GROMACS .gro file of C-alpha atoms in nm:
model
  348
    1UNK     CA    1  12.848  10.736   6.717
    2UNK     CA    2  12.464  10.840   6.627
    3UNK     CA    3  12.228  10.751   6.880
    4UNK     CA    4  11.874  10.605   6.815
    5UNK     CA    5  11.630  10.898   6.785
    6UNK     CA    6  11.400  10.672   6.996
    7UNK     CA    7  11.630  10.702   7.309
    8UNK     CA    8  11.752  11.051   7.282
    9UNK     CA    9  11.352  11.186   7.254
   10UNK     CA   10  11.315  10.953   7.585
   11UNK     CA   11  11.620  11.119   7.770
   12UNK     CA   12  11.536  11.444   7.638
   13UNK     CA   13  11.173  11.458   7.729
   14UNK     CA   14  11.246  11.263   8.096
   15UNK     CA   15  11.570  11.420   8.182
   16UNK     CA   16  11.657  11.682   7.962
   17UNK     CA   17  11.927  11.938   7.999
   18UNK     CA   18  11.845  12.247   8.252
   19UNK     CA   19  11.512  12.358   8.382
   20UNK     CA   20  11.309  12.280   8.117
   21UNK     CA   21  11.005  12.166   8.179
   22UNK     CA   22  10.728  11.966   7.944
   23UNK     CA   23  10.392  12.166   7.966
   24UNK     CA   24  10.187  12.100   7.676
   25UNK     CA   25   9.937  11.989   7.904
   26UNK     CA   26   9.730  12.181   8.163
   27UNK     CA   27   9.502  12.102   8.385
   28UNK     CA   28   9.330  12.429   8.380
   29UNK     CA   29   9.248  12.407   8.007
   30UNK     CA   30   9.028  12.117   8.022
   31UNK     CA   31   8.723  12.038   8.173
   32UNK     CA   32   8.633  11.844   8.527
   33UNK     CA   33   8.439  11.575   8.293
   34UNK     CA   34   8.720  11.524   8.067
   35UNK     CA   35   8.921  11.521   8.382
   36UNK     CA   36   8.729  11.186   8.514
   37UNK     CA   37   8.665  11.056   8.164
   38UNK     CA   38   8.983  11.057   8.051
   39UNK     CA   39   9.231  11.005   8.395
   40UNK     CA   40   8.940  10.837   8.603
   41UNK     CA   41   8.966  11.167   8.906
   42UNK     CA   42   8.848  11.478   8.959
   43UNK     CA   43   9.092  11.785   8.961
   44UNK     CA   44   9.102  11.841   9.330
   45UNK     CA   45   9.173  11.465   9.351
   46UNK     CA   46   9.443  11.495   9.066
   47UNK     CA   47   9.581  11.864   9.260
   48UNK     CA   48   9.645  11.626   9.597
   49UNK     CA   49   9.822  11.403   9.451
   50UNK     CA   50  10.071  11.707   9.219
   51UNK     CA   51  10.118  11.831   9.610
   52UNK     CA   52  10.190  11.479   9.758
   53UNK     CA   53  10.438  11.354   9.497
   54UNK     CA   54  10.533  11.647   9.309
   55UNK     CA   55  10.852  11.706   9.558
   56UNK     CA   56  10.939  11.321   9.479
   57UNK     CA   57  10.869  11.377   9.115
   58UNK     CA   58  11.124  11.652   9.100
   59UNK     CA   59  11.405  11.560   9.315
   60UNK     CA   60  11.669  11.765   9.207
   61UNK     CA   61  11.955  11.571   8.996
   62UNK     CA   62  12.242  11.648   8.754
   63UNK     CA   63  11.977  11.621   8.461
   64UNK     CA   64  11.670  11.794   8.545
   65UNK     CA   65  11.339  11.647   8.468
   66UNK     CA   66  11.187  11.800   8.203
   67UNK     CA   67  10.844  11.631   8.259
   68UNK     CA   68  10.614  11.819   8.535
   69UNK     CA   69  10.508  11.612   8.804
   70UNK     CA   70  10.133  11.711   8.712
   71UNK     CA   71  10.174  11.561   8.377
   72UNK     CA   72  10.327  11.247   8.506
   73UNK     CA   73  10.081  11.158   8.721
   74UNK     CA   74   9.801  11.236   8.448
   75UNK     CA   75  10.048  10.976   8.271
   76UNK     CA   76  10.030  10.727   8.551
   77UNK     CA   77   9.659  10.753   8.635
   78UNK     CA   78   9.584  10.720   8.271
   79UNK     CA   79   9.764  10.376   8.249
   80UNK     CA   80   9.585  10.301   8.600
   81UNK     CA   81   9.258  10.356   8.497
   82UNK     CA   82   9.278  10.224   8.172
   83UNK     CA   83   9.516   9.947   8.163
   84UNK     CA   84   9.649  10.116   7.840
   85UNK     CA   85   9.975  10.237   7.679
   86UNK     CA   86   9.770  10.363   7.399
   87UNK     CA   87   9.879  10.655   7.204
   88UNK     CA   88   9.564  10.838   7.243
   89UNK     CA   89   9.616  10.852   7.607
   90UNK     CA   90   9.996  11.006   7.562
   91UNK     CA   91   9.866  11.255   7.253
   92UNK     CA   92   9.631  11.392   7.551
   93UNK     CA   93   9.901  11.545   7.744
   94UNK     CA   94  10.193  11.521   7.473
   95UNK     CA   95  10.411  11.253   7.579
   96UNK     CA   96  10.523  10.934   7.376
   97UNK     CA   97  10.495  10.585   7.484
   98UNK     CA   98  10.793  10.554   7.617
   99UNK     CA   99  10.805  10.856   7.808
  100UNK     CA  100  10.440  10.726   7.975
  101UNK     CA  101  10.567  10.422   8.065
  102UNK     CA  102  10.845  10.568   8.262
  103UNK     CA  103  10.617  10.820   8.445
  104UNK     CA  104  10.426  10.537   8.542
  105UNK     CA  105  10.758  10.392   8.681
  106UNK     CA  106  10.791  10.728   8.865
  107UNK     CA  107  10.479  10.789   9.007
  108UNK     CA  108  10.412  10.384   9.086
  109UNK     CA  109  10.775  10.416   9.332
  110UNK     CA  110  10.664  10.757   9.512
  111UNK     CA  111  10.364  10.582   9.596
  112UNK     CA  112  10.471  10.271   9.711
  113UNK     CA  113  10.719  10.489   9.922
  114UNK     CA  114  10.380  10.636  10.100
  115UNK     CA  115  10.181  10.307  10.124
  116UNK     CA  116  10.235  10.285  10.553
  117UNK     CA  117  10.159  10.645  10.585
  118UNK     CA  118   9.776  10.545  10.363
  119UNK     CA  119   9.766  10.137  10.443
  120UNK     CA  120   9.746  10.084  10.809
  121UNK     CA  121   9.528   9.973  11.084
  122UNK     CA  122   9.401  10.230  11.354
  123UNK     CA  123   9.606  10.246  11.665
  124UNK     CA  124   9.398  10.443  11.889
  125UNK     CA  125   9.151  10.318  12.110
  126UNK     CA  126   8.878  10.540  12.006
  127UNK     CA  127   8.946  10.461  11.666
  128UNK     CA  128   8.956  10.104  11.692
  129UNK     CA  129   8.640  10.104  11.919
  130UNK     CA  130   8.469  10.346  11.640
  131UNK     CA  131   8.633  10.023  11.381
  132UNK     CA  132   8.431   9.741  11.593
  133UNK     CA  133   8.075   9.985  11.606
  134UNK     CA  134   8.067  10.025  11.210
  135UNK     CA  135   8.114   9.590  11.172
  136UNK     CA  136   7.893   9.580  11.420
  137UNK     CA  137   7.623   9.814  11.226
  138UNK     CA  138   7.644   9.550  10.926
  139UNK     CA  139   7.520   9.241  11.033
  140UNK     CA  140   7.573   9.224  11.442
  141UNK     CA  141   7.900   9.049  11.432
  142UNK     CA  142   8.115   9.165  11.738
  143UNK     CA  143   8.485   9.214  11.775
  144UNK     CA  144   8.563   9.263  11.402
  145UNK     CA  145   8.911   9.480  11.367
  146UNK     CA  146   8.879   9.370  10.973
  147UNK     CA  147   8.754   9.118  10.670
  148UNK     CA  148   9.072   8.932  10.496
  149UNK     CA  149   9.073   8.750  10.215
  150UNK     CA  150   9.290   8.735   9.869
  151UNK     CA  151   9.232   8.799   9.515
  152UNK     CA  152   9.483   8.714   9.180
  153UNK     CA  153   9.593   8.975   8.959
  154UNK     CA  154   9.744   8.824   8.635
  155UNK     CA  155  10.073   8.920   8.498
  156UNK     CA  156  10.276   8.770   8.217
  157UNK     CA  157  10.516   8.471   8.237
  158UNK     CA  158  10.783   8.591   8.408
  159UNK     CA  159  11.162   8.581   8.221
  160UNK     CA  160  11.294   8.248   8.396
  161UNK     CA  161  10.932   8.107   8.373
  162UNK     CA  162  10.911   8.063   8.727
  163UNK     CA  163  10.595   7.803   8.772
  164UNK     CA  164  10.575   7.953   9.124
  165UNK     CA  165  10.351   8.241   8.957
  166UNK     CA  166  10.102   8.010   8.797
  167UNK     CA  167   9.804   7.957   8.979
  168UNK     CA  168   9.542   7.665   8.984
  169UNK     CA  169   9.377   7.830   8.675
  170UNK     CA  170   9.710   7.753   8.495
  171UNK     CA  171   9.728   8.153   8.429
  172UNK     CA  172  10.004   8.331   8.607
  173UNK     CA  173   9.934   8.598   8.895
  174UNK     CA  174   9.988   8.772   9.212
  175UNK     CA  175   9.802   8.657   9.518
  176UNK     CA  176   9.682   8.961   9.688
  177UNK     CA  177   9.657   8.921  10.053
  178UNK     CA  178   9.393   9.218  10.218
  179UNK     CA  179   9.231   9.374  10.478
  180UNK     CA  180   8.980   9.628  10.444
  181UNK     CA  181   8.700   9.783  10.734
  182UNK     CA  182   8.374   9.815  10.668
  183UNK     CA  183   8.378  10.093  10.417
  184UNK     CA  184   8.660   9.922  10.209
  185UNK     CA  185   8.912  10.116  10.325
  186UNK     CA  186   9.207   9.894  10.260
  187UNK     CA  187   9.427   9.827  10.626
  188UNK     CA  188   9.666   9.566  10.541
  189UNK     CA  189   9.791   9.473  10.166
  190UNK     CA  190  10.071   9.265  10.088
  191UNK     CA  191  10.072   9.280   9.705
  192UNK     CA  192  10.369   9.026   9.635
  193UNK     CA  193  10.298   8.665   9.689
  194UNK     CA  194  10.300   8.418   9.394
  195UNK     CA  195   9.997   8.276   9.227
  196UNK     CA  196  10.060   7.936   9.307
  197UNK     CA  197  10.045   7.950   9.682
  198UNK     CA  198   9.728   7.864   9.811
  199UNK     CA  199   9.565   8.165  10.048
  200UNK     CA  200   9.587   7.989  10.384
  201UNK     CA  201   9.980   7.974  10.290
  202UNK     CA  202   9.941   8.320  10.193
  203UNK     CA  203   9.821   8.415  10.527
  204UNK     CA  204  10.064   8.108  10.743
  205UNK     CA  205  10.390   8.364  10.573
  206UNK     CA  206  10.239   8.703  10.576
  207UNK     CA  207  10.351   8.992  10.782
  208UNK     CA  208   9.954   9.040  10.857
  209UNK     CA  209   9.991   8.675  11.075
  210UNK     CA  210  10.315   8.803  11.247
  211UNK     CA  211  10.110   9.155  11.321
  212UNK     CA  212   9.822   8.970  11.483
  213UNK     CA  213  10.030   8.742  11.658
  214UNK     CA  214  10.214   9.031  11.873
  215UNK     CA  215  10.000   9.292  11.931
  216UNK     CA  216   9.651   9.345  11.791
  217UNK     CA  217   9.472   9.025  11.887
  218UNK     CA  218   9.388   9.085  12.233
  219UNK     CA  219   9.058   9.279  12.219
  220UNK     CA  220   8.912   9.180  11.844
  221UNK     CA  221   8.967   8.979  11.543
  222UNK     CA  222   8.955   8.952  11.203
  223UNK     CA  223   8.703   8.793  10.958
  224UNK     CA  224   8.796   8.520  10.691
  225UNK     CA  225   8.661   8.303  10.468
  226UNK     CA  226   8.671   7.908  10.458
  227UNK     CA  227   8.980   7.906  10.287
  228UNK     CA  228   9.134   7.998  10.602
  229UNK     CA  229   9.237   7.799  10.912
  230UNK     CA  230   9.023   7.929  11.253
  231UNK     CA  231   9.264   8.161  11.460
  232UNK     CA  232   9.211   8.342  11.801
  233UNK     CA  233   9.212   8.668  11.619
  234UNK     CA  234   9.042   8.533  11.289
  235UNK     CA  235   8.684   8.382  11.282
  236UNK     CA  236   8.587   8.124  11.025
  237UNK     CA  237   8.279   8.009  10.886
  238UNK     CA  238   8.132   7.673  11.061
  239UNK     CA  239   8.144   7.438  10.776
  240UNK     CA  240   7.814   7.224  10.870
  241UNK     CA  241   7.611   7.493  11.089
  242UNK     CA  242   7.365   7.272  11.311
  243UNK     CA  243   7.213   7.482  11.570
  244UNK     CA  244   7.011   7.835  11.524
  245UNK     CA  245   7.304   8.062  11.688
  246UNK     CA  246   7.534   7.861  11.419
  247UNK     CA  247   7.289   7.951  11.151
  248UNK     CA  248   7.319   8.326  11.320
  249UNK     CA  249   7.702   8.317  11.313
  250UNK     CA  250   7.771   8.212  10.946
  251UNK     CA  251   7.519   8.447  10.828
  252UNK     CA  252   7.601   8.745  10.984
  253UNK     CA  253   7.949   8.612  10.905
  254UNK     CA  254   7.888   8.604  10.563
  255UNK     CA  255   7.698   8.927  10.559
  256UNK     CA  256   8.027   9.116  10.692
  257UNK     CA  257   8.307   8.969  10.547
  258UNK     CA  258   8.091   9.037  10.183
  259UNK     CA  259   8.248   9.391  10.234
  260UNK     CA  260   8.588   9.251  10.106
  261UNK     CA  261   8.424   9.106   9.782
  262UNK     CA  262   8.280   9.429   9.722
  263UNK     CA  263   8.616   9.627   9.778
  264UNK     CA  264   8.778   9.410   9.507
  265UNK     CA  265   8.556   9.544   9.253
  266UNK     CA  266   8.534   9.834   9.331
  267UNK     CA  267   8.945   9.813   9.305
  268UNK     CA  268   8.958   9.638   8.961
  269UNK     CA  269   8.650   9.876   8.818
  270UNK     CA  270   8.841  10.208   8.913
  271UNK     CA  271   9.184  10.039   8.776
  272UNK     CA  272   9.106   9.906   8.515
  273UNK     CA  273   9.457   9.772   8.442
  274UNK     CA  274   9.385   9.515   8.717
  275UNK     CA  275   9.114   9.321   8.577
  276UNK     CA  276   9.258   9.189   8.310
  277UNK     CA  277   9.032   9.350   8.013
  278UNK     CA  278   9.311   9.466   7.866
  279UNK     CA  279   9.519   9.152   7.922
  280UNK     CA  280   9.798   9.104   8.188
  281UNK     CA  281  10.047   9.322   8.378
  282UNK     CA  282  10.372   9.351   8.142
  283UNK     CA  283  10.602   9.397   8.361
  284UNK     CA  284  10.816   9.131   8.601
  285UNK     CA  285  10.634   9.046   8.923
  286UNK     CA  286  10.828   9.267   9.200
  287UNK     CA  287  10.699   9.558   8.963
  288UNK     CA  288  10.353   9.387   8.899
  289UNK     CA  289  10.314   9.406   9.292
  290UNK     CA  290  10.413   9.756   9.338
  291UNK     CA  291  10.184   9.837   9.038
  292UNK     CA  292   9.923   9.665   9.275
  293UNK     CA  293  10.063   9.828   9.580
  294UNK     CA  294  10.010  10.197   9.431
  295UNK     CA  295   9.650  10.102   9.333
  296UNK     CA  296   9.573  10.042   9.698
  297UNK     CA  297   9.724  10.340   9.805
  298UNK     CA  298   9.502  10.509   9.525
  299UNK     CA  299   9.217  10.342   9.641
  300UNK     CA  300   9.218  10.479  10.004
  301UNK     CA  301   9.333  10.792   9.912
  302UNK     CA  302   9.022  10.861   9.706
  303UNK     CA  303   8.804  10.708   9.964
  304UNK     CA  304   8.967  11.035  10.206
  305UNK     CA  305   8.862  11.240   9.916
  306UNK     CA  306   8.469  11.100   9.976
  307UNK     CA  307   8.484  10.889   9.607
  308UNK     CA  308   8.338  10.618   9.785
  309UNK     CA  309   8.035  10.505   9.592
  310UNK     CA  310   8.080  10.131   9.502
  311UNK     CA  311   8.140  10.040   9.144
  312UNK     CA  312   7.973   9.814   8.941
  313UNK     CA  313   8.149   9.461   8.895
  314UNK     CA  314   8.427   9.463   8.691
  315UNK     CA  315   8.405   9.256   8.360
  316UNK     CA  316   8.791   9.171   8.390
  317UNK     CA  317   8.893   8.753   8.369
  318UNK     CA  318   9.061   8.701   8.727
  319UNK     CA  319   8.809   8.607   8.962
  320UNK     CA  320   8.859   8.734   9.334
  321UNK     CA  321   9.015   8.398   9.428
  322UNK     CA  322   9.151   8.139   9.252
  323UNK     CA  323   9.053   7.922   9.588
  324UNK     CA  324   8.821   7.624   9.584
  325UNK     CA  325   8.676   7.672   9.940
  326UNK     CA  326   8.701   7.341  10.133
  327UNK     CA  327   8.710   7.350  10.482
  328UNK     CA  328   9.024   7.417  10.699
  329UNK     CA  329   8.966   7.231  10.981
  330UNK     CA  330   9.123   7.413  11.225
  331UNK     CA  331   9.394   7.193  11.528
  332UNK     CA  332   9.359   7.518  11.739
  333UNK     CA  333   9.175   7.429  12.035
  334UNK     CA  334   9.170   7.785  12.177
  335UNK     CA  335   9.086   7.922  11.851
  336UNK     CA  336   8.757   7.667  11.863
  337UNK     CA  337   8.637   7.768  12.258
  338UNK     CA  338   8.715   8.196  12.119
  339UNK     CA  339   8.427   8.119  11.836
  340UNK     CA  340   8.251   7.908  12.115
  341UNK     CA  341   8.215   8.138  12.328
  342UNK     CA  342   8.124   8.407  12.071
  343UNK     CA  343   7.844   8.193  11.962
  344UNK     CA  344   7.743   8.156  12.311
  345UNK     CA  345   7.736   8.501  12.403
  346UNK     CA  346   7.624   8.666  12.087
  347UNK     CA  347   7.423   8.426  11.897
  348UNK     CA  348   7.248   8.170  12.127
   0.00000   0.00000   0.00000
């Protein structure tokens, strides 16, 4: 029985017999430009990651992988940074389309595997302390462990055209629940909720709420936007500021948790297939999210490699919430006397 060229040359450049490896592609042989032109990273940046993943890449199997981990992560970060399957982009390091989409496969799983040891908040009280001191440099808010909010990546309809995923834009999307510090170092990202659920559900069903909840409340909180209800460990916006220390609050409120907006952009600039340029995420939404998921990783990671100079706005179609922001009034009467007080004592 003949089999279709198209899914022997897959097998046979994935997973082809014995050691043979796929090398057309070096990273030596081309420049440190073309490197971040082209892939989006510098080569010491690109090297990490080969060392990282490259044991995950090549986990030894009956069939042998014939592509080298350092080409499929040029694969992956090309797709990444592009939001393309184009065949200029698999020419580059002699792959076909089909043998780039499953190295992005690859590479998206090994880092999803790593995203607790790159996505977590500090545990240490030095740490934390240090966390608190750099909010505190921004705009003189107190107590700050993080800034939260959510942003909508689109992806297409899924198979059973589940209306869960389609948000109040009528486009369908991942809400993207986050955390980030003050130099947009993601802390918390859960990549998988549907498009339709409003962010303070989001948050009321997150592992984030469940977090704060048990054990990282006690000495700080986080910062969140209107579309939020007022916790003990998550400040809100007053919705009709009266006095001057209210005035004081919401601006130095807004001045902080503006971090956030800048870290999705700086997200969807570098990854380009994010935005939504080059249309939606084809792929169902459990791997739309870890597609997300590995992004985040990606982003941190290159902020530990010192590429931390904030992009310029993406030009992409999802906004950074699909939220109208009306006020959650908030039944929490200890949640209202902890921003009280922190008016009182900070801003009065």
């Amino acid at each position: 029985m003949a089999v279709p060229i198209a899914v022997l040359d897959c097998d046979l450049l994935l997973y082809g017999r014995g050691h043979r490896t796929l090398d057309r592609f070096k990273l030596e042989d081309v420049t440190d430009e073309y490197l971040v032109s082209t892939y989006g990273f510098p080569r010491q940046f690109i090297c990490y990651l080969v060392d990282l993943l490259g044991a995950t890449l090549s986990r030894p199997t009956q069939r042998s992988r014939a592509i080298s981990p350092e080409t499929q992560i040029l694969a992956a970060l090309g797709f990444y940074t592009s939001g393309s399957f184009q065949t200029r982009m698999g020419d580059a390091i002699g792959i076909s389309q089909a043998s780039m989409s499953r190295c992005v496969a690859n590479v998206t799983e090994a880092l999803v595997e790593r995203a607790s040891q790159f996505i977590h908040f500090p545990k240490d009280e030095a740490t934390v302390q240090s966390l608190k001191d750099d909010f505190y440099g921004l705009a003189g808010m107190p107590g700050v462990l993080g800034v939260v909010d959510c942003t909508h990546v689109a992806i297409k309809a899924p198979n059973a055209e589940d209306l869960s995923y389609v948000n109040r834009k009528g486009l369908h999307s991942l809400n993207c629940l986050m955390v980030c510090d003050s130099r947009g170092v993601l802390l918390s990202a859960e990549t998988h909720w549907p498009g339709s659920l409003p962010d303070c559900t989001v948050l009321d069903q997150a592992a984030l709420t469940s977090q704060f909840e048990t054990e990282l409340h006690k000495d700080g909180w986080l910062l969140g936007d209107s579309s939020f209800l007022l916790r003990t460990w998550l400040m809100t916006p007053l919705h009709i500021p009266e006095t001057p220390a209210e005035y004081r609050y919401n601006m130095a409120h807004s001045a902080t948790h503006n971090i956030i907006e800048r870290t999705f952009r700086t997200i969807r600039s570098r990854f380009r297939c994010l935005d939504g340029s080059k249309g939606t995420l084809q792929y169902s939404p459990e791997k739309s999210s870890h597609i997300i998921l590995a992004c985040c990783v990606l982003h941190n990671i290159s902020l530990q490699h010192g590429l931390d100079v904030w992009s310029a706005p993406a030009t992409g179609h999802m906004e950074q919430s699909e939220e109208e922001y009306e006020q959650m009034e908030s039944v929490d009467s200890e949640a209202c006397r902890v921003r009280q007080e922190l008016l009182l004592t900070h801003f009065s």
